[in-house]
Coordinates of N, CA and C in Angstrom, one line a residue:
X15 N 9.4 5.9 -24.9 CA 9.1 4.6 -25.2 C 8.4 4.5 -26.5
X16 N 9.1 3.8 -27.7 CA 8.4 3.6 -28.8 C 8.4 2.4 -29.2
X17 N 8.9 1.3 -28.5 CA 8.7 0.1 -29.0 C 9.2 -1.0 -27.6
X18 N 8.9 -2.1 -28.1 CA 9.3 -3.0 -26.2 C 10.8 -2.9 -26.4
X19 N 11.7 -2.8 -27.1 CA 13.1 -2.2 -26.2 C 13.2 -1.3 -26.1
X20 N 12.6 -0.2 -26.2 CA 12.9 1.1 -25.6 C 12.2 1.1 -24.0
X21 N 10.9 -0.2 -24.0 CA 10.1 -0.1 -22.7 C 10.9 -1.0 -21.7
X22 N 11.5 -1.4 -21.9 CA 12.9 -2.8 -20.7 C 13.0 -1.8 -20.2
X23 N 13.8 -0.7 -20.6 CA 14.7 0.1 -19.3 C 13.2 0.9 -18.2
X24 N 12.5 1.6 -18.9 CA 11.1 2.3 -18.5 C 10.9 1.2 -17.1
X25 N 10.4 0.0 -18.2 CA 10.0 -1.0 -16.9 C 10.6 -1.0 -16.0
X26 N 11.9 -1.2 -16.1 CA 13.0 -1.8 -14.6 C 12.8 -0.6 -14.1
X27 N 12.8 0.8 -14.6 CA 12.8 1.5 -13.3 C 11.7 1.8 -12.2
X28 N 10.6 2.0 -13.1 CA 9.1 1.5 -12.7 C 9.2 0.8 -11.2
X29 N 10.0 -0.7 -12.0 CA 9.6 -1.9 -11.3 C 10.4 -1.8 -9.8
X30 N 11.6 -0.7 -9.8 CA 12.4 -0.8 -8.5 C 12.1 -0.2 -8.1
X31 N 11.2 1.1 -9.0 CA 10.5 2.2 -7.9 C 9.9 1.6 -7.1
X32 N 8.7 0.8 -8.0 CA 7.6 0.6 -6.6 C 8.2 -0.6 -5.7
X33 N 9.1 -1.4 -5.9 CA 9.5 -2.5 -5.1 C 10.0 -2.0 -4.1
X34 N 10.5 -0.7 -4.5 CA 11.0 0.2 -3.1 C 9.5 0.5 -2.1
X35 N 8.5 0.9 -2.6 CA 7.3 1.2 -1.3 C 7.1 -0.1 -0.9
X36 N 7.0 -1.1 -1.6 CA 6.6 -2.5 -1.5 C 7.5 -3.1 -0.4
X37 N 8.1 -3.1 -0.2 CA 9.7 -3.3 0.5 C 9.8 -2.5 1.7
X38 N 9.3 -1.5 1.8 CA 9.8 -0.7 3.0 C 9.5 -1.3 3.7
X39 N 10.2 -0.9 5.5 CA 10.0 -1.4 6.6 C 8.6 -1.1 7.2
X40 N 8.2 0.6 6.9 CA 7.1 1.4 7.4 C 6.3 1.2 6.8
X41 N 5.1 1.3 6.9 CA 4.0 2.2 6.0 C 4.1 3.0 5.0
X42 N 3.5 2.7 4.1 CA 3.6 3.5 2.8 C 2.0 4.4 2.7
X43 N 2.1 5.6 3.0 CA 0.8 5.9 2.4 C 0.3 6.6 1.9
X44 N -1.1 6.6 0.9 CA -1.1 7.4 -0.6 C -2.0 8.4 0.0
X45 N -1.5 9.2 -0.6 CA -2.5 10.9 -0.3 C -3.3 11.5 -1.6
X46 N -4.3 10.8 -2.0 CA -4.6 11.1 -3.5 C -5.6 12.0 -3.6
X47 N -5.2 13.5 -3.9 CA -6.4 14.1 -4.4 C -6.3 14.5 -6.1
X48 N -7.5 14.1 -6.3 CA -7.6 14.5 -8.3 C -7.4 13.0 -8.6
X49 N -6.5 13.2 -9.8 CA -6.2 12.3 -10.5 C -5.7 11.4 -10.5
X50 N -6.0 9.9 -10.4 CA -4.9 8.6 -10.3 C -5.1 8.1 -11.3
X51 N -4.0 8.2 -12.6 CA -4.5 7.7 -13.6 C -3.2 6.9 -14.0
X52 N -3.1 5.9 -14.6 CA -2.0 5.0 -15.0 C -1.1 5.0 -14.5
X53 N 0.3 5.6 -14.3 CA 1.5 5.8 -12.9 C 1.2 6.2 -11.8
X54 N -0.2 6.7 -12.1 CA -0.8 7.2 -10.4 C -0.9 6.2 -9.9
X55 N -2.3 5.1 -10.8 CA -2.5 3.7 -10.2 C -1.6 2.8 -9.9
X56 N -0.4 2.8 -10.6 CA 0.7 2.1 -10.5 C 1.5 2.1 -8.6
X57 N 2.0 3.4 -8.8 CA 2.3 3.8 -7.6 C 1.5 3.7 -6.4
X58 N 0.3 4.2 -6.9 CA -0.6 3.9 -5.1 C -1.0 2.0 -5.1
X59 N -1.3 1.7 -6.1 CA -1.0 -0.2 -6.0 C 0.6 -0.3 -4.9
X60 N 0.8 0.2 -5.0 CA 1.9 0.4 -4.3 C 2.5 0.0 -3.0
X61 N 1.1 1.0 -2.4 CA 1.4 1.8 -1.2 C 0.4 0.9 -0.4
X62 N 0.8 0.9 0.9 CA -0.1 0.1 2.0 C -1.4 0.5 2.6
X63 N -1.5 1.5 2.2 CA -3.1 2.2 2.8 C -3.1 3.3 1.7
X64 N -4.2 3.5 1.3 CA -4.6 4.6 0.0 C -5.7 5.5 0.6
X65 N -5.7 6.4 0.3 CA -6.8 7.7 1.0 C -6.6 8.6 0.1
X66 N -8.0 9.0 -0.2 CA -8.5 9.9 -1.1 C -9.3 10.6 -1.3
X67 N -9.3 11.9 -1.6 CA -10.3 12.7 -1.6 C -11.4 12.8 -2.3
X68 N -12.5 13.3 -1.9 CA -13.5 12.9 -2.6 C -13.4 13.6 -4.1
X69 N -14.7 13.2 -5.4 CA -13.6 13.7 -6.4 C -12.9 13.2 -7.1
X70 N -11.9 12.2 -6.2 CA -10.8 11.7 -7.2 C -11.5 10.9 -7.8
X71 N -10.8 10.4 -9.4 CA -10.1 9.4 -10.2 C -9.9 8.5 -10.0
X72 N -10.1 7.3 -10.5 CA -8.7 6.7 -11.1 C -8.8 5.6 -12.0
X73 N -8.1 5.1 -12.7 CA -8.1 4.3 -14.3 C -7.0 3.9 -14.4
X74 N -6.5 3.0 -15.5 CA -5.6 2.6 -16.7 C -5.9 2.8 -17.7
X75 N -5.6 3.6 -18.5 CA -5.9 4.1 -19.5 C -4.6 3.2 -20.8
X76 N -4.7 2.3 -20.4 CA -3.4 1.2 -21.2 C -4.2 1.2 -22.8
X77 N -5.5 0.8 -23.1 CA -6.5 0.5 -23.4 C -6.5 1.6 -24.5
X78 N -6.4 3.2 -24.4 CA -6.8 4.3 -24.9 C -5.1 4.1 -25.5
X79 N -4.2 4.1 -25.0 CA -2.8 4.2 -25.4 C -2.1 2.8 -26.5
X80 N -3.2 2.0 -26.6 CA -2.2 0.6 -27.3 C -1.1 0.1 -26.5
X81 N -1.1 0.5 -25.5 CA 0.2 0.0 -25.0 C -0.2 -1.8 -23.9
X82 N 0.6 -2.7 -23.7 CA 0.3 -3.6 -22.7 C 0.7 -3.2 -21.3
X83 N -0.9 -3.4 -20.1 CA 0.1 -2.7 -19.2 C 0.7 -4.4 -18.4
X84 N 2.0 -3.6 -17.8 CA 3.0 -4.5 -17.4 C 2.5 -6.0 -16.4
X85 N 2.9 -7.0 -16.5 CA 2.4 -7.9 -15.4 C 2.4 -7.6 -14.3
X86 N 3.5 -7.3 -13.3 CA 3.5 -6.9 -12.2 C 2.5 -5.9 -11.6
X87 N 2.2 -4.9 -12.4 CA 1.2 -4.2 -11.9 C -0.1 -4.4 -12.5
X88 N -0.5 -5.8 -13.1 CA -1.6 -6.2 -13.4 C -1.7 -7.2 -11.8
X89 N -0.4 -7.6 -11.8 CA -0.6 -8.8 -10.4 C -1.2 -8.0 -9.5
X90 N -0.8 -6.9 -9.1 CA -0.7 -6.5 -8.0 C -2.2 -5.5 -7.7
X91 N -2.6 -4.4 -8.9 CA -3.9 -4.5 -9.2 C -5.1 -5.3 -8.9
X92 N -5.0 -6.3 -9.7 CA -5.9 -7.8 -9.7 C -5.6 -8.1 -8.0
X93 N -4.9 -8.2 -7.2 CA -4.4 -8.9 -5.3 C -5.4 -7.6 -4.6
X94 N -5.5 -6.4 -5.2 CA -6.3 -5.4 -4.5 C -7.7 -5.4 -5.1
X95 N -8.1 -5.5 -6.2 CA -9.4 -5.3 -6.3 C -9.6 -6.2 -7.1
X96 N -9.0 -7.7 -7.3 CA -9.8 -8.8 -7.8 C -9.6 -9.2 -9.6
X97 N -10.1 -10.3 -10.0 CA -9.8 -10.1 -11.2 C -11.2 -8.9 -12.4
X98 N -12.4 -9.5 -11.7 CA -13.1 -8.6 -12.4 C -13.1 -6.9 -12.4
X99 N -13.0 -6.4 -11.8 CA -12.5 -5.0 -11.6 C -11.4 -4.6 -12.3
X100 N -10.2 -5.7 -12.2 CA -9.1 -5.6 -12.9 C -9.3 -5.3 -14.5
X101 N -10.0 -6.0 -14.4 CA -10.1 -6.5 -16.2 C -11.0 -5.3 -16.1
X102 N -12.2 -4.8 -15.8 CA -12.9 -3.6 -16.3 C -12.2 -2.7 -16.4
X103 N -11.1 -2.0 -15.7 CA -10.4 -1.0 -15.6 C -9.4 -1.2 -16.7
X104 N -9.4 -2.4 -17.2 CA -7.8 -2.6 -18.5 C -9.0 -2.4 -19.5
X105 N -10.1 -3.3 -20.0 CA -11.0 -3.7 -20.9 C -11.7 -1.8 -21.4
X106 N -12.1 -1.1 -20.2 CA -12.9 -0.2 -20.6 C -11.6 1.2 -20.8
X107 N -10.4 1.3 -19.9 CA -9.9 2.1 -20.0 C -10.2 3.7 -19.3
X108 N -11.9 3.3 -18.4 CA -12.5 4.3 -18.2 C -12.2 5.1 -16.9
X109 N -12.7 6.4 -16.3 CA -12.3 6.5 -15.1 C -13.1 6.1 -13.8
X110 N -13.0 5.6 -13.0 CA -13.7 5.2 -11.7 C -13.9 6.4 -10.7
X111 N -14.8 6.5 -9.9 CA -15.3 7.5 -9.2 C -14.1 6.9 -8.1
X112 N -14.3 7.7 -7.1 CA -13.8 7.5 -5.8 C -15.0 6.5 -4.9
X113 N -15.8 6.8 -4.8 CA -16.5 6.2 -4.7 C -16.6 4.2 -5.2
X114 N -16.0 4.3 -6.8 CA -16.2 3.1 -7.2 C -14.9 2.4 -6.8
X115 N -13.9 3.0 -6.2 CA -12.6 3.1 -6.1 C -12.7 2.0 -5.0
X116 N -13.2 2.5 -3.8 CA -13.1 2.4 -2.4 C -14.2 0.7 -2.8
X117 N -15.2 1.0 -3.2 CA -16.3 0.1 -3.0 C -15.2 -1.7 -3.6
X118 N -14.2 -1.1 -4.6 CA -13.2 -2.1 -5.3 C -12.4 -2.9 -4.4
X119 N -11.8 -1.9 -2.9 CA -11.0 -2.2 -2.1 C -10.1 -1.3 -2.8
X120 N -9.5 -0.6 -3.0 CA -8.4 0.0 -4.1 C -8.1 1.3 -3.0
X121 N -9.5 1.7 -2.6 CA -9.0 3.3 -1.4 C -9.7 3.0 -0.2
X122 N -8.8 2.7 0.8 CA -9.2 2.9 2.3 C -10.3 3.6 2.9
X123 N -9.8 4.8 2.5 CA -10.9 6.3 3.0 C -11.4 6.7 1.8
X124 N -12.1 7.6 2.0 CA -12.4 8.9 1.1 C -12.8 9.9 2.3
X125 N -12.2 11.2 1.9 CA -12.5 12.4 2.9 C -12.5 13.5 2.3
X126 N -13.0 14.6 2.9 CA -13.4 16.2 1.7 C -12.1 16.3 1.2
X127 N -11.7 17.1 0.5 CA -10.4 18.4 0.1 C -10.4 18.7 1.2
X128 N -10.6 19.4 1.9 CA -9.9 20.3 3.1 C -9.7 19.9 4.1
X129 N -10.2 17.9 4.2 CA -10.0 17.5 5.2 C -8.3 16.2 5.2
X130 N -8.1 16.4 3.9 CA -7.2 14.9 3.3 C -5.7 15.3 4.3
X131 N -5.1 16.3 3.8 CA -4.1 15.9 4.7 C -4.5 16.2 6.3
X132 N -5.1 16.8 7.1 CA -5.2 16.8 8.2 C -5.1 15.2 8.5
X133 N -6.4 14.7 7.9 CA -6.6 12.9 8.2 C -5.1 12.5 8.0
X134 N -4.3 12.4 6.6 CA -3.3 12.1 6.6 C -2.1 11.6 8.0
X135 N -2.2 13.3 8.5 CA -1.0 13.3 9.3 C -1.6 12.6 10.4
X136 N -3.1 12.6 10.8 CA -3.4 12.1 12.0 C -3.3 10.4 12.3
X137 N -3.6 9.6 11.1 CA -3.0 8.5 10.7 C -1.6 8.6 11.1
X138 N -0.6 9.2 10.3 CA 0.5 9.0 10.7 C 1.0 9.0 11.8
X139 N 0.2 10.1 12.7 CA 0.6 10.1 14.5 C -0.2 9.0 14.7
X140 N -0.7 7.9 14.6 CA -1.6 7.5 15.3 C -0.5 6.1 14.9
X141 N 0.0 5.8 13.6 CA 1.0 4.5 12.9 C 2.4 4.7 13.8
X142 N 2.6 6.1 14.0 CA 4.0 6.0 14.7 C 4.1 5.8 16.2
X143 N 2.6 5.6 16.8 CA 2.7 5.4 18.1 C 2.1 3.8 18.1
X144 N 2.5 3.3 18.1 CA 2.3 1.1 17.3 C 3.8 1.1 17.3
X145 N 3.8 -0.1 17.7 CA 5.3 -0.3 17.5 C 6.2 -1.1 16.0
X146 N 7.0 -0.3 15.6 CA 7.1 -0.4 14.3 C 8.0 -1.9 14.0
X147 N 8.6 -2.6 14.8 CA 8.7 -4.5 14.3 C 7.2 -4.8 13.7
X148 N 6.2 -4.4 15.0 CA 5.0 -5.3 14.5 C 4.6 -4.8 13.3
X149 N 4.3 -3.7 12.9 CA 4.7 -3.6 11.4 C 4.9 -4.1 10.5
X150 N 6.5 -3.7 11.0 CA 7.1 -5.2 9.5 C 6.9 -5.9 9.0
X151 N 6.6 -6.6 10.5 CA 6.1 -8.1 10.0 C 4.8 -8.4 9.6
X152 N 3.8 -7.7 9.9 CA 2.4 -7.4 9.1 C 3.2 -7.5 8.0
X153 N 4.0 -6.7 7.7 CA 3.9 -5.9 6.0 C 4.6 -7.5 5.5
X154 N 5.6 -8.5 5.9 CA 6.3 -9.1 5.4 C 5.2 -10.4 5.1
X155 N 4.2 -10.7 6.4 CA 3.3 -11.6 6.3 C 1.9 -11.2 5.3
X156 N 2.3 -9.9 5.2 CA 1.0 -9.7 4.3 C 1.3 -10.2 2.5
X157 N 3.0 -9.9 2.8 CA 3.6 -10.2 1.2 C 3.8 -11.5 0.9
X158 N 4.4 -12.8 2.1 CA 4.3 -14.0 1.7 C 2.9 -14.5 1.7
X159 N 1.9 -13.9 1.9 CA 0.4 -14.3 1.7 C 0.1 -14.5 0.0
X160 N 0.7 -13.5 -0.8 CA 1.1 -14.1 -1.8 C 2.4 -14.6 -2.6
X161 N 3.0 -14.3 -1.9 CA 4.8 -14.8 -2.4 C 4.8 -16.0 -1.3
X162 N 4.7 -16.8 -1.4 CA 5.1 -18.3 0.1 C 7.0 -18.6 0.2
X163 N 7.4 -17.4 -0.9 CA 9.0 -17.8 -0.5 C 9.4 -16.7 0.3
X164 N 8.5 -15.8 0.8 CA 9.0 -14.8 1.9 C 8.3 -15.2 3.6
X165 N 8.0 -17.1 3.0 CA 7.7 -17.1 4.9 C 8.3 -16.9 6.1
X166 N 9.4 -17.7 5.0 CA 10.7 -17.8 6.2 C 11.1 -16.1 7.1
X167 N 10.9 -15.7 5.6 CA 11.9 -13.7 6.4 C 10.1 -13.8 7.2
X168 N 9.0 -13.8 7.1 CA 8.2 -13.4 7.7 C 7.9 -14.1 8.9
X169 N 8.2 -15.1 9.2 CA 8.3 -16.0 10.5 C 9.4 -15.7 11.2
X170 N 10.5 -14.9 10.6 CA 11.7 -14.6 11.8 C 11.2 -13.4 12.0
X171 N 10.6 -12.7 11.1 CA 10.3 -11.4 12.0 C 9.1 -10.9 13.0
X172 N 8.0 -12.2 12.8 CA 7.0 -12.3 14.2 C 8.1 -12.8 14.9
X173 N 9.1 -13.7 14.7 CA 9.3 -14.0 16.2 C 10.4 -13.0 16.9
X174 N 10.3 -12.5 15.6 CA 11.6 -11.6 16.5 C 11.1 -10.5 17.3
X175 N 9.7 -10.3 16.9 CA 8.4 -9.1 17.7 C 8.3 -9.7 19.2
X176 N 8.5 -11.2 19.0 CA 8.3 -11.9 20.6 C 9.6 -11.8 21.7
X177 N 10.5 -11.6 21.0 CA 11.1 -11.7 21.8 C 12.2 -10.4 22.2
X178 N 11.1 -8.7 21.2 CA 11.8 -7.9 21.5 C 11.9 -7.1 22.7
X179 N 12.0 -6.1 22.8 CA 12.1 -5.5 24.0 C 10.7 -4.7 23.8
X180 N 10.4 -3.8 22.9 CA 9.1 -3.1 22.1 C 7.8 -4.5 23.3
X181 N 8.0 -5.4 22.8 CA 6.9 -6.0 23.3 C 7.1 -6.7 24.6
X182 N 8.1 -6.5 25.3 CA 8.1 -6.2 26.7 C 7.6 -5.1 27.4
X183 N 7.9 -4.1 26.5 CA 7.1 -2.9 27.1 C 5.4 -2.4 26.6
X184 N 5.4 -3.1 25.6 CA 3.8 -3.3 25.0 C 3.2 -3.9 26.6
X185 N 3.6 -5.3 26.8 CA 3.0 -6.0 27.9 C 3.0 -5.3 29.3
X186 N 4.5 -4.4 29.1 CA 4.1 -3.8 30.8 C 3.2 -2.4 30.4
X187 N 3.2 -1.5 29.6 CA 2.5 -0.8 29.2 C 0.9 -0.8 29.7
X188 N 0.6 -1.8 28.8 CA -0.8 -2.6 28.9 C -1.5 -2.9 30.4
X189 N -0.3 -3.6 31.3 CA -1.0 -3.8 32.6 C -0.8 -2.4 33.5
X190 N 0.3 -1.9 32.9 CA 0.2 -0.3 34.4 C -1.1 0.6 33.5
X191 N -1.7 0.3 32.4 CA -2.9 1.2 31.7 C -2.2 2.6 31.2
X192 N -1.0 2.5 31.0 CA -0.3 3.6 30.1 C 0.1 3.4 29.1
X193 N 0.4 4.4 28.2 CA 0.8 4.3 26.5 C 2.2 4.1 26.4
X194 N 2.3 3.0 25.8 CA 3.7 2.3 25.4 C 4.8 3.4 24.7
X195 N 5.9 3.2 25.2 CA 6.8 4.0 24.3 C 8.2 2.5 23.8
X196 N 7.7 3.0 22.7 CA 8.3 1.5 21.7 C 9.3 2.7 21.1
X197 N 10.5 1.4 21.0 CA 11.5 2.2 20.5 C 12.3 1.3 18.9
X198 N 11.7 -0.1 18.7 CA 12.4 -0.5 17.5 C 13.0 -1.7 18.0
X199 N 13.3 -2.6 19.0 CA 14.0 -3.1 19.7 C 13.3 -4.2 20.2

């Protein structure tokens, strides 16, 4: 990239990458140890739950480079940690502790190095036993919360949670006091 038409194509691919985590049906989630610095932040803005080790980073360094960083990932930055944080992270360029990270809303957790992926995977066993409609539709209602033209896809898919089979067996689950086995349905 050396000038804004050489950055169009850069951007669009950028922009489908992350529309792809944004989009997914599942959980998306960030395993950040070290550095999250400009495509790192990009990508974990991304992602639905962010977890980090202690230690880490993270910044835009748009600021140090001359470059403008892109709207979309200024929107979506700014929906996670606000506009003032936003703007300090473009305005100073500087890096944020983990610590300053989390306190932003930006990282979920923070946990040692030797403990990140254990936590990791144990999350993931713990998201793949939930039944994955209700999910979705979190993830769809969490997106028309700021897009209002995805209510509609997000209102068919609570109701489609009501009237699955997954939440027939949530409910019988529930009353015999055993763990649901949800299958999608």
């Amino acid at each position: 990239r050396h000038d804004a038409a050489s950055n169009r194509p850069f951007t669009a691919a950028v922009t489908a990458a992350t529309a792809s985590l944004i989009e997914a049906k599942v959980p998306i989630v960030a395993m950040i140890n070290g550095f999250c610095i400009g495509g790192g932040m990009v990508i974990a803005s991304a992602c639905d739950i962010r977890i980090c080790s202690e230690g880490s980073r993270f910044g835009v360094p748009a600021g140090k480079l001359g470059l403008g960083y892109e709207l979309d990932n200024l929107a979506r930055l700014q929906s996670i940690v606000g506009r003032g944080i936003a703007m300090e992270m473009l305005a100073t360029a500087r890096h944020f502790t983990a610590q300053e990270a989390m306190a932003a809303g930006f990282i979920n957790r923070i946990v040692s190095p030797s403990t990140l992926e254990a936590t990791i995977r144990e999350l993931a066993d713990q998201i793949a036993a939930t039944a994955p409609m209700s999910f979705t539709a979190a993830k769809l209602a969490s997106r028309a919360a700021n897009d209002p033209t995805l209510n509609g896809e997000a209102q068919r898919a609570i109701d489609t949670c009501f009237d699955s089979e997954d939440f027939k067996e949530g409910r019988a689950a529930f009353h015999s006091r055993r763990t649901p086995n949800f299958v999608g349905k």
